[in-house]
């Protein structure tokens, strides 16, 4: 087991009607002037925004609101939020939504802490953040894990670049999680969310690190749990217990718990997917499932013990003397079958995109630039490997 620093400072308030506590939570963090940030229409339609405003009013907290955050959130919306927040002397960001809204709020919070500089410089890796205003969130979709993560992913819609910036100072102060809020999700978003949750742990699992028994067991339990409840939710979207299991998994999958003791993780599938998000604006979780089978078949020989363990402990493959390669390949095939059962694509055609060779070259250049030339732990990928995986996934 490698050494690690585990930092998960977010206060989690979990359960039915948890959002009623949001006013007291915001007040407890000393906030006086709040920007409520949200997405398209779902949080308005359900009445959640009105309930959140009432909870802030009850504590006498000033608030303004800014909706309209889109999936793969845009830099222009971040800039709009920064202007609005400056005009109103905002001292706290309250994100009501999913990863896109929370990430947009994180980017606004970075910008407000250093108002003279362009926040996009962070995403271009040109500097580190000087600070970050405090953020809280009311989560409405179990997926990205941004509610406890140090990560923030923004798309510059002018250039088509989707880039992440990671910093512990942006981890939300609190995350309000009422699983019932996620019952209004379309099936596709629920299942794409489950796929993303699993991938956050899989990115930490398929590594060249040594033995980490407890972390591996936690990761495998999380993966089995999400698979089970993803299938239940595909048939019974109103099942509160399944919503709750998946929501808690979303946070644990990406607050670093399932990576404690590894070598930093792989994250190549995420890197490759962010290019699909930037160029084709696909749903993040679906982009991941469209790439993962190809990534897995490309790298498994370089990380065989992990793929064998995964096949046996997560996918239920039995060793009947078929040899490790066959066990690993059976595990990948079963994963692919699971994706199909929950309605997720397993290649880019099924995702609805058919990148040309030129587009593959462009995504590869962008990937390599974002990663500093290479990426991965299961197998270190260089630009030619990235392009090969994109071609395999067509
Ligand atoms: O905009 P509205 O109308 O709210 O609709 C949203 C959106 O269309 C809808 N939705 C959310 N909650 C709902 C709901 N619809 C009905 N009922 C509800 N309760 O769901 C759609 C997707 O929302 P989004 O916030 O985009 O989903 P997600 O949480 O999957 O976030 C995806 C973004 O997060 C990034 C992704 O790349 C992508 O940009 N990621 C962020 C990470 C992080 N910060 O740690 C890590 C991830 O790997 C990921 O990269
Ligand atoms: Zn993700």
Short mmCIF file of C-alpha atoms and ligand atoms in Angstrom, two decimals, residues 196 200 270 284 288, ligand 2:
data_model
loop_
_atom_site.label_atom_id
_atom_site.label_comp_id
_atom_site.label_asym_id
_atom_site.label_seq_id
_atom_site.Cartn_x
_atom_site.Cartn_y
_atom_site.Cartn_z
CA UNK A 196 -19.95 7.35 -14.08
CA UNK A 200 -14.68 6.79 -10.73
CA UNK A 270 -12.01 9.97 -18.31
CA UNK A 284 -20.51 12.07 -19.70
CA UNK A 288 -17.44 6.58 -20.66
ZN1 LIG B 2 -16.83 10.90 -14.36
#
